[in-house]
C-alpha cells in the first residue's frame, strides 16, 4: 500500500495525556485475551510473531540494558518524574551496634527496611546514575537534539479504536510517543523516538529496526497520532545513542518504505488478534508449510550452495538451548 492510497484505520482517537509516566502507561490491569485490553506496539509485535505464546504470558527477558535505557529515558524525557520511578542506593548504612558507616549491603536488615519504604519501581546505584547523567549531558550538548526538543511534547499517550471488518470487532489501541516536536517548527512533520543501543552505526541500523520492530512502532505511532490530531506528520526518526562512553549520537530518519512494512505488520497482527478473540484460534509461529502436523524444515539455498567444510567449521559457534 503506497502512502497516497493509505486510509487511516483508527477512529475515536484522542490524546490521553502528555508527560505521562511510562510505568503507568505500560502497566496492564486487564488479562490477555480480554477484548478490553488495549493493544500496544509490544503486544502487536509479539502477536504478529506468535499469538499463542503472547496469550500464554510471554514477556521479553529483562536485561541490564533495558534498566539502563529506562534510567536515561527518565532523566532525558521526564526528569520531573525521576524520584517517583527510581530510588538511588545510599553508599553506606549505619552499623547497628556502633553507628559507624558500612558499605551498603542489600542483605542487611537496615538496608532491607530502607528498600521496603521506597515507593520506586527501580533501584539504581550511584555509579549507574552518574553514567546516565553524563549520557543525558551529551544529548543536551547535541545541537540537533536541542532544536528538536524546543517546544516539543514528550511521552504523549494516544489512544484510539481499530475496527476489524473480517471479525466485526472493535479493538482498543494505544501508543506512547517519546517526542512530538512543535508542529510549527523545523521538525513539525516528525515524531521521534529515543533509542539507546550498543551501536548506532547507520549501516547496521536497518537490521536493528527490523529485528526489534521499530518500523511497527513508527507506523503505529504516526497513524494513531495523526488520527487523533489531524497533524500532517508523515516522517519518523530516531535519536540514537550508544549506551557506553562516549555515548555517541546519530540521527536516523526512516525511509517511507519502513512505514509501509510496519503498517502491514501491525494490521496483520490486529487481524490475528481479532481472530483469536472471536474464534478462540491462536496460532503459533508462522510456517510456510506443514506435513502431518509438523513444520516442514528445509535448508536455505545458501546452505545447499555453501562449501560443506567451510559451513561445518562454523558449527562450534552455534550453541543450542537444548542439550543433545
Tab-separated table of C-alpha atoms in Angstrom:
chain	number	residue	atom	x	y	z
A	1	UNK	CA	0.000	0.000	0.000
A	2	UNK	CA	1.521	3.318	-1.008
A	3	UNK	CA	1.362	6.395	1.168
A	4	UNK	CA	-1.004	8.012	-1.331
A	5	UNK	CA	-3.527	5.155	-1.033
A	6	UNK	CA	-3.348	4.993	2.734
A	7	UNK	CA	-6.512	5.451	4.747
A	8	UNK	CA	-6.006	5.801	8.444
A	9	UNK	CA	-7.522	2.708	10.111
A	10	UNK	CA	-8.140	4.316	13.514
A	11	UNK	CA	-11.260	6.070	14.790
A	12	UNK	CA	-12.181	7.858	18.024
A	13	UNK	CA	-8.502	8.668	18.511
A	14	UNK	CA	-7.505	11.194	21.157
A	15	UNK	CA	-4.562	12.486	23.172
A	16	UNK	CA	-4.942	10.925	26.611
A	17	UNK	CA	-2.041	12.726	28.249
A	18	UNK	CA	1.318	14.442	27.847
A	19	UNK	CA	4.386	13.930	30.032
A	20	UNK	CA	2.922	10.574	31.026
A	21	UNK	CA	4.693	8.223	33.439
A	22	UNK	CA	5.876	5.294	31.257
A	23	UNK	CA	5.430	2.819	34.129
A	24	UNK	CA	1.758	3.731	34.400
A	25	UNK	CA	1.324	3.560	30.649
A	26	UNK	CA	2.892	0.087	30.386
A	27	UNK	CA	1.030	-1.418	33.340
A	28	UNK	CA	-1.573	-3.971	32.248
A	29	UNK	CA	-4.607	-4.311	34.509
A	30	UNK	CA	-6.648	-6.354	32.043
A	31	UNK	CA	-5.942	-10.017	31.361
A	32	UNK	CA	-4.613	-11.033	27.965
A	33	UNK	CA	-7.411	-12.345	25.797
A	34	UNK	CA	-9.885	-9.832	27.245
A	35	UNK	CA	-11.167	-7.563	24.431
A	36	UNK	CA	-10.832	-4.581	26.784
A	37	UNK	CA	-7.021	-4.868	26.812
A	38	UNK	CA	-5.528	-2.033	24.711
A	39	UNK	CA	-3.130	-3.205	22.029
A	40	UNK	CA	0.315	-1.612	22.165
A	41	UNK	CA	3.266	-1.937	19.833
A	42	UNK	CA	4.774	-4.526	22.176
A	43	UNK	CA	1.583	-6.572	22.216
A	44	UNK	CA	1.143	-6.390	18.457
A	45	UNK	CA	4.804	-7.217	17.824
A	46	UNK	CA	4.538	-10.375	19.904
A	47	UNK	CA	1.126	-11.323	18.490
A	48	UNK	CA	2.477	-10.898	14.973
A	49	UNK	CA	5.358	-13.249	15.775
A	50	UNK	CA	3.463	-15.862	17.804
A	51	UNK	CA	-0.101	-15.197	19.045
A	52	UNK	CA	-0.456	-18.215	21.349
A	53	UNK	CA	2.887	-17.515	23.030
A	54	UNK	CA	1.767	-13.946	23.737
A	55	UNK	CA	-1.611	-15.154	25.084
A	56	UNK	CA	0.184	-17.558	27.422
A	57	UNK	CA	2.075	-14.707	29.070
A	58	UNK	CA	5.320	-14.302	27.140
A	59	UNK	CA	7.455	-11.370	28.273
A	60	UNK	CA	10.694	-10.275	26.674
A	61	UNK	CA	13.541	-11.117	29.089
A	62	UNK	CA	14.553	-8.182	31.273
A	63	UNK	CA	18.134	-7.052	30.853
A	64	UNK	CA	20.511	-4.565	32.437
A	65	UNK	CA	20.452	-2.698	29.126
A	66	UNK	CA	16.700	-2.141	29.486
A	67	UNK	CA	17.128	-0.816	33.022
A	68	UNK	CA	19.898	1.485	31.791
A	69	UNK	CA	17.699	2.695	28.945
A	70	UNK	CA	14.809	3.427	31.303
A	71	UNK	CA	17.123	5.413	33.575
A	72	UNK	CA	18.432	7.614	30.760
A	73	UNK	CA	14.912	7.935	29.304
A	74	UNK	CA	13.651	9.263	32.610
A	75	UNK	CA	16.456	11.770	33.069
A	76	UNK	CA	16.159	12.977	29.480
A	77	UNK	CA	12.412	12.985	28.816
A	78	UNK	CA	10.654	13.150	32.201
A	79	UNK	CA	13.157	14.300	34.838
A	80	UNK	CA	10.293	15.610	36.988
A	81	UNK	CA	9.113	12.029	37.487
A	82	UNK	CA	12.509	10.569	38.277
A	83	UNK	CA	12.045	10.394	42.057
A	84	UNK	CA	8.692	8.632	41.664
A	85	UNK	CA	10.207	5.904	39.493
A	86	UNK	CA	13.734	5.455	40.826
A	87	UNK	CA	15.486	5.279	44.161
A	88	UNK	CA	19.253	5.644	44.495
A	89	UNK	CA	21.009	3.257	46.848
A	90	UNK	CA	22.899	5.109	49.601
A	91	UNK	CA	26.627	4.465	49.603
A	92	UNK	CA	26.623	3.381	53.253
A	93	UNK	CA	24.355	2.361	56.124
A	94	UNK	CA	24.907	2.682	59.900
A	95	UNK	CA	26.212	-0.279	61.845
A	96	UNK	CA	23.504	-1.373	64.291
A	97	UNK	CA	25.953	-1.546	67.206
A	98	UNK	CA	28.451	1.246	66.664
A	99	UNK	CA	26.588	3.527	64.271
A	100	UNK	CA	29.682	3.661	62.083
A	101	UNK	CA	29.055	3.768	58.333
A	102	UNK	CA	29.396	0.478	56.482
A	103	UNK	CA	29.295	-0.191	52.707
A	104	UNK	CA	25.720	-0.643	51.541
A	105	UNK	CA	24.564	-4.266	51.706
A	106	UNK	CA	21.117	-5.263	50.441
A	107	UNK	CA	21.151	-8.280	52.768
A	108	UNK	CA	21.468	-6.160	55.910
A	109	UNK	CA	18.218	-5.604	57.855
A	110	UNK	CA	18.629	-1.807	57.804
A	111	UNK	CA	19.012	-1.877	54.007
A	112	UNK	CA	16.028	-4.191	53.576
A	113	UNK	CA	13.861	-1.872	55.669
A	114	UNK	CA	15.032	1.186	53.720
A	115	UNK	CA	14.235	-0.537	50.446
A	116	UNK	CA	10.760	-1.534	51.633
A	117	UNK	CA	9.998	2.109	52.489
A	118	UNK	CA	10.750	3.357	48.967
A	119	UNK	CA	7.901	3.751	46.513
A	120	UNK	CA	10.151	3.452	43.487
A	121	UNK	CA	9.891	0.715	40.864
A	122	UNK	CA	13.610	0.635	40.086
A	123	UNK	CA	16.661	0.908	42.333
A	124	UNK	CA	19.917	2.272	40.942
A	125	UNK	CA	23.496	2.633	42.142
A	126	UNK	CA	25.360	5.949	42.254
A	127	UNK	CA	27.783	4.870	39.514
A	128	UNK	CA	24.914	3.992	37.166
A	129	UNK	CA	23.189	7.289	37.899
A	130	UNK	CA	26.374	9.251	37.247
A	131	UNK	CA	26.871	7.439	33.944
A	132	UNK	CA	23.281	8.152	32.948
A	133	UNK	CA	23.713	11.843	33.755
A	134	UNK	CA	26.796	12.009	31.548
A	135	UNK	CA	24.831	10.387	28.702
A	136	UNK	CA	21.991	12.886	29.106
A	137	UNK	CA	24.500	15.732	29.155
A	138	UNK	CA	25.787	14.527	25.790
A	139	UNK	CA	22.244	14.610	24.443
A	140	UNK	CA	21.645	18.186	25.512
A	141	UNK	CA	25.003	19.200	24.054
A	142	UNK	CA	23.853	18.000	20.615
A	143	UNK	CA	22.578	21.000	18.643
A	144	UNK	CA	20.038	18.976	16.685
A	145	UNK	CA	18.627	17.470	19.877
A	146	UNK	CA	18.274	20.977	21.313
A	147	UNK	CA	16.362	22.124	18.224
A	148	UNK	CA	14.090	19.066	18.309
A	149	UNK	CA	13.271	19.454	21.994
A	150	UNK	CA	12.491	23.181	21.801
A	151	UNK	CA	8.736	23.323	22.410
A	152	UNK	CA	8.314	19.569	21.975
A	153	UNK	CA	5.776	17.451	23.838
A	154	UNK	CA	7.199	14.297	25.421
A	155	UNK	CA	5.756	10.934	26.439
A	156	UNK	CA	2.471	11.578	24.632
A	157	UNK	CA	-0.168	8.921	25.303
A	158	UNK	CA	-2.543	8.452	22.364
A	159	UNK	CA	-5.478	6.030	22.214
A	160	UNK	CA	-7.988	5.024	19.561
A	161	UNK	CA	-10.106	2.220	18.131
A	162	UNK	CA	-9.366	-0.202	15.305
A	163	UNK	CA	-12.372	-1.926	13.732
A	164	UNK	CA	-11.634	-5.335	12.222
A	165	UNK	CA	-14.163	-5.824	9.437
A	166	UNK	CA	-13.373	-9.534	8.992
A	167	UNK	CA	-14.427	-10.444	12.519
A	168	UNK	CA	-16.573	-7.367	13.229
A	169	UNK	CA	-14.875	-6.366	16.447
A	170	UNK	CA	-13.561	-3.076	17.825
A	171	UNK	CA	-10.062	-3.237	19.312
A	172	UNK	CA	-8.642	-0.519	21.599
A	173	UNK	CA	-5.127	0.563	20.649
A	174	UNK	CA	-2.669	2.907	22.353
A	175	UNK	CA	0.842	4.288	21.845
A	176	UNK	CA	3.328	6.369	23.816
A	177	UNK	CA	5.195	8.798	21.562
A	178	UNK	CA	8.577	9.764	23.014
A	179	UNK	CA	8.978	13.164	21.347
A	180	UNK	CA	6.456	15.174	19.332
A	181	UNK	CA	8.217	18.339	18.086
A	182	UNK	CA	6.332	21.620	17.824
A	183	UNK	CA	4.117	21.411	14.749
A	184	UNK	CA	5.137	24.907	13.563
A	185	UNK	CA	8.863	24.259	13.996
A	186	UNK	CA	11.507	22.775	11.670
A	187	UNK	CA	10.688	19.230	12.839
A	188	UNK	CA	6.910	19.625	12.712
A	189	UNK	CA	6.428	16.742	10.266
A	190	UNK	CA	8.183	14.252	12.536
A	191	UNK	CA	7.515	12.051	15.502
A	192	UNK	CA	10.756	10.988	17.147
A	193	UNK	CA	11.746	8.030	19.289
A	194	UNK	CA	14.768	7.950	21.584
A	195	UNK	CA	16.815	4.738	21.367
A	196	UNK	CA	19.854	3.524	23.320
A	197	UNK	CA	21.764	0.609	21.927
A	198	UNK	CA	25.195	-0.936	21.528
A	199	UNK	CA	25.818	0.527	18.089
A	200	UNK	CA	24.213	3.384	16.177
A	201	UNK	CA	26.238	2.814	13.022
A	202	UNK	CA	23.973	3.827	10.102
A	203	UNK	CA	24.803	0.730	8.034
A	204	UNK	CA	23.659	-1.507	10.866
A	205	UNK	CA	20.530	0.434	11.775
A	206	UNK	CA	18.191	-1.315	9.285
A	207	UNK	CA	18.921	-4.647	10.957
A	208	UNK	CA	18.043	-3.247	14.372
A	209	UNK	CA	14.891	-1.609	13.015
A	210	UNK	CA	13.730	-4.890	11.501
A	211	UNK	CA	14.705	-7.194	14.369
A	212	UNK	CA	13.255	-5.006	17.117
A	213	UNK	CA	10.098	-3.927	15.312
A	214	UNK	CA	10.990	-0.243	15.302
A	215	UNK	CA	9.181	0.103	11.964
A	216	UNK	CA	5.995	-1.215	13.575
A	217	UNK	CA	6.350	1.344	16.370
A	218	UNK	CA	6.918	4.075	13.786
A	219	UNK	CA	3.877	3.273	11.650
A	220	UNK	CA	1.544	2.662	14.591
A	221	UNK	CA	2.595	5.868	16.366
A	222	UNK	CA	2.310	8.071	13.281
A	223	UNK	CA	-1.051	6.628	12.267
A	224	UNK	CA	-2.665	6.832	15.689
A	225	UNK	CA	-1.267	10.289	16.434
A	226	UNK	CA	-2.389	11.780	13.113
A	227	UNK	CA	-5.820	10.193	13.564
A	228	UNK	CA	-6.085	11.986	16.909
A	229	UNK	CA	-4.771	15.385	15.840
A	230	UNK	CA	-5.067	15.743	12.076
A	231	UNK	CA	-1.449	16.937	12.020
A	232	UNK	CA	0.460	16.467	8.784
A	233	UNK	CA	3.159	14.285	10.357
A	234	UNK	CA	4.473	11.812	7.821
A	235	UNK	CA	8.032	11.059	8.946
A	236	UNK	CA	9.569	9.095	11.793
A	237	UNK	CA	13.113	9.293	13.069
A	238	UNK	CA	15.278	8.154	15.949
A	239	UNK	CA	17.636	9.954	18.244
A	240	UNK	CA	20.011	7.016	18.626
A	241	UNK	CA	22.655	6.959	21.332
A	242	UNK	CA	25.258	4.321	22.128
A	243	UNK	CA	24.982	3.026	25.684
A	244	UNK	CA	28.660	3.262	26.611
A	245	UNK	CA	31.151	6.158	26.748
A	246	UNK	CA	31.486	8.481	24.975
A	247	UNK	CA	27.735	7.963	24.307
A	248	UNK	CA	27.909	8.759	20.594
A	249	UNK	CA	24.712	10.082	18.972
A	250	UNK	CA	23.327	9.617	15.458
A	251	UNK	CA	20.040	10.858	13.984
A	252	UNK	CA	18.301	8.150	11.943
A	253	UNK	CA	15.461	9.007	9.529
A	254	UNK	CA	13.340	6.034	8.431
A	255	UNK	CA	12.567	5.738	4.735
A	256	UNK	CA	8.827	5.697	3.948
A	257	UNK	CA	9.089	2.049	2.902
A	258	UNK	CA	9.685	1.202	6.550
A	259	UNK	CA	6.309	2.730	7.398
A	260	UNK	CA	4.609	0.576	4.775
A	261	UNK	CA	6.278	-2.542	6.191
A	262	UNK	CA	5.403	-1.594	9.747
A	263	UNK	CA	1.814	-0.802	8.836
A	264	UNK	CA	1.376	-4.122	7.047
A	265	UNK	CA	2.737	-5.907	10.131
A	266	UNK	CA	0.508	-4.223	12.702
A	267	UNK	CA	-2.613	-4.634	10.533
A	268	UNK	CA	-1.901	-8.343	10.128
A	269	UNK	CA	-1.272	-8.641	13.886
A	270	UNK	CA	-4.564	-6.898	14.642
A	271	UNK	CA	-6.334	-9.357	12.350
A	272	UNK	CA	-4.682	-12.329	14.066
A	273	UNK	CA	-5.733	-10.872	17.408
A	274	UNK	CA	-9.305	-10.371	16.221
A	275	UNK	CA	-9.389	-13.991	15.058
A	276	UNK	CA	-8.229	-15.145	18.457
A	277	UNK	CA	-10.851	-13.069	20.245
A	278	UNK	CA	-13.740	-14.122	18.003
A	279	UNK	CA	-12.908	-17.758	17.263
A	280	UNK	CA	-10.561	-18.698	20.069
A	281	UNK	CA	-7.995	-19.682	17.449
A	282	UNK	CA	-4.491	-18.564	18.443
A	283	UNK	CA	-1.741	-19.526	16.009
A	284	UNK	CA	1.883	-20.293	16.815
A	285	UNK	CA	4.865	-19.307	14.701
A	286	UNK	CA	4.093	-18.802	11.027
A	287	UNK	CA	5.199	-21.728	8.872
A	288	UNK	CA	5.453	-21.891	5.096
A	289	UNK	CA	4.244	-25.488	5.012
A	290	UNK	CA	3.321	-28.348	7.327
A	291	UNK	CA	3.350	-32.120	6.875
A	292	UNK	CA	1.488	-34.449	9.251
A	293	UNK	CA	1.066	-31.633	11.746
A	294	UNK	CA	4.751	-30.654	11.795
A	295	UNK	CA	6.626	-27.691	10.327
A	296	UNK	CA	8.428	-28.788	7.169
A	297	UNK	CA	12.028	-27.629	7.678
A	298	UNK	CA	14.113	-27.247	4.525
A	299	UNK	CA	17.683	-25.987	4.140
A	300	UNK	CA	18.066	-22.490	2.731
A	301	UNK	CA	19.513	-22.131	-0.777
A	302	UNK	CA	22.762	-20.683	0.549
A	303	UNK	CA	23.177	-23.711	2.778
A	304	UNK	CA	22.941	-26.007	-0.207
A	305	UNK	CA	25.500	-23.962	-2.123
A	306	UNK	CA	27.959	-23.377	0.709
A	307	UNK	CA	31.150	-25.370	0.941
A	308	UNK	CA	30.394	-28.193	3.365
A	309	UNK	CA	33.734	-27.982	5.152
A	310	UNK	CA	33.521	-24.220	5.446
A	311	UNK	CA	29.996	-24.365	6.815
A	312	UNK	CA	30.795	-27.198	9.232
A	313	UNK	CA	33.803	-25.335	10.627
A	314	UNK	CA	31.455	-22.660	11.907
A	315	UNK	CA	29.295	-25.144	13.795
A	316	UNK	CA	31.254	-24.579	17.004
A	317	UNK	CA	29.860	-21.030	17.092
A	318	UNK	CA	26.311	-22.377	17.469
A	319	UNK	CA	25.086	-23.235	20.962
A	320	UNK	CA	21.727	-24.965	21.250
A	321	UNK	CA	19.446	-24.055	24.118
A	322	UNK	CA	18.534	-27.748	24.311
A	323	UNK	CA	21.425	-30.130	25.043
A	324	UNK	CA	21.659	-33.005	22.605
